[in-house]
mmCIF file of C-alpha atoms and ligand atoms in Angstrom:
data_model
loop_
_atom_site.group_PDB
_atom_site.id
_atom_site.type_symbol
_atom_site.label_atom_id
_atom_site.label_comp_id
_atom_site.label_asym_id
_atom_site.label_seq_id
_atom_site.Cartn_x
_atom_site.Cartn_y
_atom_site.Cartn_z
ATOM 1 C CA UNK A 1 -25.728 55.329 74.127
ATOM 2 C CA UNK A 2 -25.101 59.196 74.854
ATOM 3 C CA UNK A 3 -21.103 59.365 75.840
ATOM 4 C CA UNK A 4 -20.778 55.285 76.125
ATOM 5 C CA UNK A 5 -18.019 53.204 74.658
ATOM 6 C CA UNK A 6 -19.597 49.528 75.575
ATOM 7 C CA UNK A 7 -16.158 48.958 76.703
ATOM 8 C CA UNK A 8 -15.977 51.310 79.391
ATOM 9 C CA UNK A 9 -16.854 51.472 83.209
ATOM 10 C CA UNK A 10 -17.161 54.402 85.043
ATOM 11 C CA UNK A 11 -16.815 54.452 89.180
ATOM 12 C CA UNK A 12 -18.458 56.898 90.044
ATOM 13 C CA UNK A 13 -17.622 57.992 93.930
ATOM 14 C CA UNK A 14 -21.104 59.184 95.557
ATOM 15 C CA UNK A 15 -19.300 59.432 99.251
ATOM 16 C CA UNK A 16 -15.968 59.457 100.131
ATOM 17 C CA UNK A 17 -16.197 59.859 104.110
ATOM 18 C CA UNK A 18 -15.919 56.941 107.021
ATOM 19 C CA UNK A 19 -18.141 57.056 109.944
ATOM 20 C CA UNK A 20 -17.499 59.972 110.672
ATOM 21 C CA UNK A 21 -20.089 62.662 112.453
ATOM 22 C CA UNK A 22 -21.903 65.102 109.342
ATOM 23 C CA UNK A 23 -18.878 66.453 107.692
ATOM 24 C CA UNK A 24 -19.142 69.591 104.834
ATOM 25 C CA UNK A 25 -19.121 68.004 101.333
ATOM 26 C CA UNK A 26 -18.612 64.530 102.275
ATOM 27 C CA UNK A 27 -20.712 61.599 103.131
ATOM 28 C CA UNK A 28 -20.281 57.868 104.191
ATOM 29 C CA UNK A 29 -19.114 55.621 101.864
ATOM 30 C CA UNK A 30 -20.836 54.427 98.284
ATOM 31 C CA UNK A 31 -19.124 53.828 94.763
ATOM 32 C CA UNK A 32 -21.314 52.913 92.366
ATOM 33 C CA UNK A 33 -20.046 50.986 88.740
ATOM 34 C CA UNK A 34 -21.624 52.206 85.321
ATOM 35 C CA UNK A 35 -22.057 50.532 82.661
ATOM 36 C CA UNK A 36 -24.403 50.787 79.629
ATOM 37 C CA UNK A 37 -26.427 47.727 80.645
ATOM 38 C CA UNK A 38 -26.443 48.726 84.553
ATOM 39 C CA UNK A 39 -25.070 50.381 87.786
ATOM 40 C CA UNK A 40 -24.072 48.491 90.836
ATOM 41 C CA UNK A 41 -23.753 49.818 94.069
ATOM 42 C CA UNK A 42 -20.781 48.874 96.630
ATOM 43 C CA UNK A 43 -21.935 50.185 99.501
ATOM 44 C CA UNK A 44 -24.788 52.733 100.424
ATOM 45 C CA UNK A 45 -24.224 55.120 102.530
ATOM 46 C CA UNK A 46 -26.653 58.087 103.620
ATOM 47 C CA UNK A 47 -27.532 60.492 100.548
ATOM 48 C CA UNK A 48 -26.000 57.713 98.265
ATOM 49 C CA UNK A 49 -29.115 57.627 96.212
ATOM 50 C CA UNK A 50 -29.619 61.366 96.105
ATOM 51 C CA UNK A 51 -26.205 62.030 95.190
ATOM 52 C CA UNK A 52 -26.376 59.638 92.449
ATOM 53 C CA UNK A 53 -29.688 61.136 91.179
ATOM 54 C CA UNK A 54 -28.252 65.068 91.193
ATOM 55 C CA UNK A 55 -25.001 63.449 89.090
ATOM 56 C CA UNK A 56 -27.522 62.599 86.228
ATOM 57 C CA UNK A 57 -27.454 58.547 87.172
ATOM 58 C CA UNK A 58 -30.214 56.867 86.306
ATOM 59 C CA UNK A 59 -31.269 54.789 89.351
ATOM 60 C CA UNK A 60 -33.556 52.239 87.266
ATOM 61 C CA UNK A 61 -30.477 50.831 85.838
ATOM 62 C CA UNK A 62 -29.850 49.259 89.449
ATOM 63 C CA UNK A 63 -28.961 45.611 88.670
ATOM 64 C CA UNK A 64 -27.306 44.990 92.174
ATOM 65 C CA UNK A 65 -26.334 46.595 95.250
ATOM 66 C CA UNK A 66 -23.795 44.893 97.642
ATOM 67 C CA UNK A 67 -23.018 45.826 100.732
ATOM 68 C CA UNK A 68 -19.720 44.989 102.454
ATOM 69 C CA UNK A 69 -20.538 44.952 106.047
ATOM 70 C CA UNK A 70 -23.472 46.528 108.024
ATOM 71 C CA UNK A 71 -22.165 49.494 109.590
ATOM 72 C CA UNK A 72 -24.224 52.709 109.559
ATOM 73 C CA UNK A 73 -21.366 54.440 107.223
ATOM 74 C CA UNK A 74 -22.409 51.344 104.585
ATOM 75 C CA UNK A 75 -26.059 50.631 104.567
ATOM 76 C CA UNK A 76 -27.276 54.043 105.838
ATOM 77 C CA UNK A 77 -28.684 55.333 102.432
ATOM 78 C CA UNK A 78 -29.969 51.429 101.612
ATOM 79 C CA UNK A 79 -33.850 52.447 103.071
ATOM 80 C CA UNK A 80 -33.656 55.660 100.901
ATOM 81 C CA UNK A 81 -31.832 54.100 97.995
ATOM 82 C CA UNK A 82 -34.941 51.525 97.434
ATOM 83 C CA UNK A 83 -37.506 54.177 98.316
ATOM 84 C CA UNK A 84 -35.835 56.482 95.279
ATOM 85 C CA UNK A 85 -36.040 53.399 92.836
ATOM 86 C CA UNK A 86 -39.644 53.158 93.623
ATOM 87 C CA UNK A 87 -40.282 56.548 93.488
ATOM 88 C CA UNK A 88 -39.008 57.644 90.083
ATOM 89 C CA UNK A 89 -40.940 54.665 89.180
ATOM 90 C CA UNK A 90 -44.131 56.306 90.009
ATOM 91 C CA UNK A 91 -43.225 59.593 88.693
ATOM 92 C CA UNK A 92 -41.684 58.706 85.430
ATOM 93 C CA UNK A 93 -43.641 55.619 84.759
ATOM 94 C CA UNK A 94 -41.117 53.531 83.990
ATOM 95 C CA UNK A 95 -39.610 50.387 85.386
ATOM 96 C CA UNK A 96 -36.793 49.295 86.764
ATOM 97 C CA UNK A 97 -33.863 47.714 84.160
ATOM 98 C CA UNK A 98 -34.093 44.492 86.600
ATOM 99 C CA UNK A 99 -37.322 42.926 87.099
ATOM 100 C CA UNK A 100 -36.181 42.131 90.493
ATOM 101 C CA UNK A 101 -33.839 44.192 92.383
ATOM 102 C CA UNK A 102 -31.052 42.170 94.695
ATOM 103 C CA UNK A 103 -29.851 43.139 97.484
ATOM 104 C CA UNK A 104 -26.359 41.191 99.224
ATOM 105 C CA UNK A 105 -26.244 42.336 102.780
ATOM 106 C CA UNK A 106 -24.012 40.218 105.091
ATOM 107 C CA UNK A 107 -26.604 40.600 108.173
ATOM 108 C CA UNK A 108 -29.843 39.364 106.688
ATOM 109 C CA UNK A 109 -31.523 40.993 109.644
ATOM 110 C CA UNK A 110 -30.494 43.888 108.641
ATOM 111 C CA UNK A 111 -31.642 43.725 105.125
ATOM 112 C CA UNK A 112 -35.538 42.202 106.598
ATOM 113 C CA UNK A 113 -35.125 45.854 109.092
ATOM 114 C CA UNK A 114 -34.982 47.800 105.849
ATOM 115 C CA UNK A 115 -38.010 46.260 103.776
ATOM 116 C CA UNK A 116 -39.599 46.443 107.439
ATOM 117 C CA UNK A 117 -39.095 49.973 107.637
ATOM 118 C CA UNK A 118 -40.005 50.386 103.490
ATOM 119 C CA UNK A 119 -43.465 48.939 103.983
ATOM 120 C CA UNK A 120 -45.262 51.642 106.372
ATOM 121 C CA UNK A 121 -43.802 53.885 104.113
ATOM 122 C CA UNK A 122 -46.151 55.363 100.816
ATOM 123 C CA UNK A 123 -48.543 52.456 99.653
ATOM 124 C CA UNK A 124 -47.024 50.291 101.484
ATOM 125 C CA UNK A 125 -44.086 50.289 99.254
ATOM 126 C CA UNK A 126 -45.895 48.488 97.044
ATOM 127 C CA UNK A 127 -43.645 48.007 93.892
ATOM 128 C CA UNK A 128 -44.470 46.566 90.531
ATOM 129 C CA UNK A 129 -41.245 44.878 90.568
ATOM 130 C CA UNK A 130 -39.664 42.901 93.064
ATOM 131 C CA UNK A 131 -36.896 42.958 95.707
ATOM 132 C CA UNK A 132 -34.661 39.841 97.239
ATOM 133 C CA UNK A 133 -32.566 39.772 99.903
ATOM 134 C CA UNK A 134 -29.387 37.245 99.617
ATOM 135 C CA UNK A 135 -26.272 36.983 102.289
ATOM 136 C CA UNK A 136 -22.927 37.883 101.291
ATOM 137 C CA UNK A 137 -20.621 34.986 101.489
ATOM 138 C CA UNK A 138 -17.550 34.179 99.894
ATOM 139 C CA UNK A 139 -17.394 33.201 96.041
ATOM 140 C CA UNK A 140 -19.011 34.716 93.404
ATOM 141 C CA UNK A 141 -22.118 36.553 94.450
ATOM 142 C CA UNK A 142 -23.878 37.920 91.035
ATOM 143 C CA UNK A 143 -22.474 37.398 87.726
ATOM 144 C CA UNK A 144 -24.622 39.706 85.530
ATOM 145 C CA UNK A 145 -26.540 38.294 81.694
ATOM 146 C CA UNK A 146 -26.238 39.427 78.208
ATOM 147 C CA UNK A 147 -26.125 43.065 77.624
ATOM 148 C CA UNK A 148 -24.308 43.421 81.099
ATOM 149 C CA UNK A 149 -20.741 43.757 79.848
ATOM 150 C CA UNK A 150 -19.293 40.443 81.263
ATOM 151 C CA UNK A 151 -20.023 41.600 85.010
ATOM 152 C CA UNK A 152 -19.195 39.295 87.700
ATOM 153 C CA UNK A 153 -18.608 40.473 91.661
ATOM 154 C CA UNK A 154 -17.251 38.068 94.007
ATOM 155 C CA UNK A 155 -16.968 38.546 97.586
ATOM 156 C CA UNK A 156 -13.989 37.598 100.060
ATOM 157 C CA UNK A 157 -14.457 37.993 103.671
ATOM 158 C CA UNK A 158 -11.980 40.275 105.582
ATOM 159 C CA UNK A 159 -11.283 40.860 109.202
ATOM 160 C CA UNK A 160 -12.623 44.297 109.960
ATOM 161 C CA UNK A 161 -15.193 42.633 111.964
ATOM 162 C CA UNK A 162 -14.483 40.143 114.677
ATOM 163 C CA UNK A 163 -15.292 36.795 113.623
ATOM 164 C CA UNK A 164 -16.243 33.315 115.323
ATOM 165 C CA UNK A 165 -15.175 30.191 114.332
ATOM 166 C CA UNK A 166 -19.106 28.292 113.189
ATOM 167 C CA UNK A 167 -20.728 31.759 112.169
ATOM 168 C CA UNK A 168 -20.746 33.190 109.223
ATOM 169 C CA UNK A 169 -18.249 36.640 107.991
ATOM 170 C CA UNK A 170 -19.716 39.862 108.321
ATOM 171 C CA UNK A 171 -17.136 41.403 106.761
ATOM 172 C CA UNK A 172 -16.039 41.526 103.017
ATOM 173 C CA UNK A 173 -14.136 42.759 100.203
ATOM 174 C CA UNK A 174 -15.257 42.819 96.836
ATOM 175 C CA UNK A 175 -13.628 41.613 93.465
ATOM 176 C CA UNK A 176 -15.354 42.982 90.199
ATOM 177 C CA UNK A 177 -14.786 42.031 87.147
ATOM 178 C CA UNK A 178 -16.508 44.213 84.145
ATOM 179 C CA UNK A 179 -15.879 45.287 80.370
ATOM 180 C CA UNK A 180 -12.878 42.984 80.808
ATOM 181 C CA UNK A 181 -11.228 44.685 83.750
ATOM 182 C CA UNK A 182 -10.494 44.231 87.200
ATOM 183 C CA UNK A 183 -11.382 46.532 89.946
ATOM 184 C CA UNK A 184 -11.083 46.076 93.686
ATOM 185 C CA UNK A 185 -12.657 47.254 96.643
ATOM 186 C CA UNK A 186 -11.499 46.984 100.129
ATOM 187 C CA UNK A 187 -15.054 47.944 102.179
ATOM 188 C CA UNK A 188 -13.534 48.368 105.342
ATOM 189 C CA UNK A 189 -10.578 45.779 106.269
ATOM 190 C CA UNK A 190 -7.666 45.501 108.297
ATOM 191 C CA UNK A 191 -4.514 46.450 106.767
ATOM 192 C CA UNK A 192 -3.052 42.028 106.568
ATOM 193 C CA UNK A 193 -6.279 41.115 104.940
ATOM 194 C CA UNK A 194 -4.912 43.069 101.625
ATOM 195 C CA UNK A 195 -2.519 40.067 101.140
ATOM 196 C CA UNK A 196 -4.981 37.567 100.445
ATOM 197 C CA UNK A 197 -7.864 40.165 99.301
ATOM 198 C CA UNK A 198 -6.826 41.437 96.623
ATOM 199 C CA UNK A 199 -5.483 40.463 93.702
ATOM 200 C CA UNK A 200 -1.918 40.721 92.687
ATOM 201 C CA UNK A 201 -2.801 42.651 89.436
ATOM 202 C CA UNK A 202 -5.984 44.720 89.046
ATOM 203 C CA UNK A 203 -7.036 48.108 86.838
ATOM 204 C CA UNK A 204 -8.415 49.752 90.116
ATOM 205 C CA UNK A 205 -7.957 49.465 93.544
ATOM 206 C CA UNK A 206 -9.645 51.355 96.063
ATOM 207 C CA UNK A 207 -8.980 51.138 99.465
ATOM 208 C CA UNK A 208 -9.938 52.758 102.513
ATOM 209 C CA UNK A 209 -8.357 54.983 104.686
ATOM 210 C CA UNK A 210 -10.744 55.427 107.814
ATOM 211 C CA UNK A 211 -8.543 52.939 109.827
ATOM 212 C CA UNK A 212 -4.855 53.483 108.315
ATOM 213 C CA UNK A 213 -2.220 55.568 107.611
ATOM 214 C CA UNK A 214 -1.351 56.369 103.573
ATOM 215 C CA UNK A 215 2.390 55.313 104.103
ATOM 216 C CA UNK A 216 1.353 51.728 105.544
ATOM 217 C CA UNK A 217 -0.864 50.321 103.050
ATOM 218 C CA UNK A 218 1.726 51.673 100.408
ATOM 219 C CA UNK A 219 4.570 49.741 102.337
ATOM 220 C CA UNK A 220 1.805 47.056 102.786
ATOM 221 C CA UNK A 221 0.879 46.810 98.642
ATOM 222 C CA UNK A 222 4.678 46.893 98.047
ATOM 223 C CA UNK A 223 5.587 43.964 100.709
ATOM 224 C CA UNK A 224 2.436 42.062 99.148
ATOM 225 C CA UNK A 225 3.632 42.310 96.007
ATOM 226 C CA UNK A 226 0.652 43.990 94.688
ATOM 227 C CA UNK A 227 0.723 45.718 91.404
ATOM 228 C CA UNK A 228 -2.613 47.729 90.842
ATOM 229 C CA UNK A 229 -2.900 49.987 87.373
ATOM 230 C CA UNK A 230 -4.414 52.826 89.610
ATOM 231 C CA UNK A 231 -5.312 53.437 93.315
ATOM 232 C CA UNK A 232 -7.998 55.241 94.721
ATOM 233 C CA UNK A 233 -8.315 56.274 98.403
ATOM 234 C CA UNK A 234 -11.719 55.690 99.224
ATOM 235 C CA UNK A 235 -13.243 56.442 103.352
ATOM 236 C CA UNK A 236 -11.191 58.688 104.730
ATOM 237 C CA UNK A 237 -10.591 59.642 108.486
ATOM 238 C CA UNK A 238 -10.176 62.867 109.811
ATOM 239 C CA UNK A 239 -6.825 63.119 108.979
ATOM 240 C CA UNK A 240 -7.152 63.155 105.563
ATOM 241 C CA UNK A 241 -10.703 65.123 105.400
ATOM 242 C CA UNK A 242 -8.980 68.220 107.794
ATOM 243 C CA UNK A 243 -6.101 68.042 104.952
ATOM 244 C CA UNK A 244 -6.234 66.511 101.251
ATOM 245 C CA UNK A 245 -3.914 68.850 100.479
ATOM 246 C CA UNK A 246 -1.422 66.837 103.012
ATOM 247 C CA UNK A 247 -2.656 63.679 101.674
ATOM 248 C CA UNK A 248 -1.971 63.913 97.940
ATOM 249 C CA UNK A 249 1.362 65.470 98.327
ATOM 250 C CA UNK A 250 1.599 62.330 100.835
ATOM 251 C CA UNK A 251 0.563 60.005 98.413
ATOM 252 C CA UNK A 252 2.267 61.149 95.119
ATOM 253 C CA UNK A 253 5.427 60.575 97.302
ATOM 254 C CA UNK A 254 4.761 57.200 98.682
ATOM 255 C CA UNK A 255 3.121 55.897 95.478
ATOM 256 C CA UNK A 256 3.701 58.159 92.548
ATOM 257 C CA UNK A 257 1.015 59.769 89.935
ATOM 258 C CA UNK A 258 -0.964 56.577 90.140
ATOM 259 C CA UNK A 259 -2.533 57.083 93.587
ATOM 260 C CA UNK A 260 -5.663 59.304 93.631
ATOM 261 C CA UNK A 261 -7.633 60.386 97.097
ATOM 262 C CA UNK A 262 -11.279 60.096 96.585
ATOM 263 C CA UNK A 263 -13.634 63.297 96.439
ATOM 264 C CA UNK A 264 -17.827 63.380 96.678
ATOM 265 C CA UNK A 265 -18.977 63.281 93.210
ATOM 266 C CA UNK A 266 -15.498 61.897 91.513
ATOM 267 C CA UNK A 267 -15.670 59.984 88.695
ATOM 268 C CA UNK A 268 -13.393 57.237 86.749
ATOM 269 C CA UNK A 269 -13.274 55.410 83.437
ATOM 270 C CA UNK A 270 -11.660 53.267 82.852
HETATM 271 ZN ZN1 ZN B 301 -16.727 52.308 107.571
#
């Protein structure tokens, strides 16, 4: 394929911003994984799918989309995301890599609201492929078939969202492991979930930044004993959006070259 090596992955960063009101050049939070056989999305924030479409992705590779918790910042773009699949369906008459599309939403109302909403839409979004909803709980949620480059995502619940003993997490972190590496993504978490979330060694972590300070989830990695190849600031707060300039001088000197701060329309290989 055009610019592949089979063993590569690309992240590909389709919004970079937390819940934060309409903010120029950024929206709430999506990364989406490449491979040859697939993409996966982590999240879907507003204009995910549109974003993705302008970058030259091609949404009928969609083999799974996983979302970490159901705030608006996370599942906003999930309505327009499905409508897009269906769309270029009809337009370029082609279908969809997966025969049936999942979707791993931790508030299976939420994901029924969606397909609610879907089917007053054109023809009743009627789709000559199929759609299923599954929870997110903890363990390994999809683990992908030939021609999918070894995928496997897990899921491991965090504490950004209060939780009762008896009812299930609404909250999670995600573990990926593709083309033989490890990548790690925080959705959004509280800062003493990272010692049990992620792993001790991983190619990629990405972590957000809506709720914490740069210096305290270096200090927190370090105390942790967490050793990640690269890091990548995903979901940034105001702080960081009114000054990246601040931020990667602030993270160069609390980290060192490895630590990156997310961007709209950034990509990775790795
Ligand atoms: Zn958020």
């Amino acid at each position: 394929m055009d610019g592949y090596k089979t063993d590569e992955v690309k992240i590909h960063i389709l919004g970079s911003c937390s819940g934060t009101e309409p903010y120029e050049g950024r929206h709430h939070t999506s990364v989406l994984l490449e491979i040859p056989g697939g993409i996966y999305w982590l999240d879907a924030g507003e204009c995910c799918a549109y974003t993705a479409y302008l970058m030259g992705i091609d949404l009928l590779k969609t083999r799974g989309i996983f979302i970490s918790h159901c705030h608006m910042d996370h599942i906003g773009g999930l309505g327009n995301l499905l409508w897009n699949i269906r769309k270029l369906t009809v337009v370029e008459r082609r279908l969809p890599l997966a025969e049936t599309i999942p979707v791993y939403v931790p508030w299976p109302e939420s994901y029924q609201a969606v397909m609610d909403l879907l089917e007053h839409t054109e023809d009743n979004f009627f789709c000559r492929y199929a759609h299923a909803g599954y929870p997110v709980q903890d363990g390994l949620l999809y683990r992908g078939t030939q021609g999918e480059s070894g995928i496997a995502v897990e899921a491991v619940h965090n504490h950004h969202l209060r939780h009762e003993e008896g009812t299930p997490w609404r909250s999670f972190s995600f573990r990926v492991q593709v083309c033989g590496k490890n990548i790690f993504y925080s959705g959004d978490t509280q800062r003493e979930d990272l010692e049990y979330t992620v792993p001790e060694r991983c190619d990629l972590l990405m972590i957000e930044t809506g709720h914490h300070q740069i210096a305290e989830i270096c200090e927190s990695l370090r105390r942790f004993g967490k050793r990640p190849g690269k890091l990548l600031f995903i979901h940034h707060g105001v702080k960081i959006l009114n000054n990246p300039e601040w931020a990667r001088e602030e993270l160069k000197s609390r980290w060192g070259p490895e630590g990156m701060i997310a961007q709209d329309r950034m990509t990775l290989v790795l």
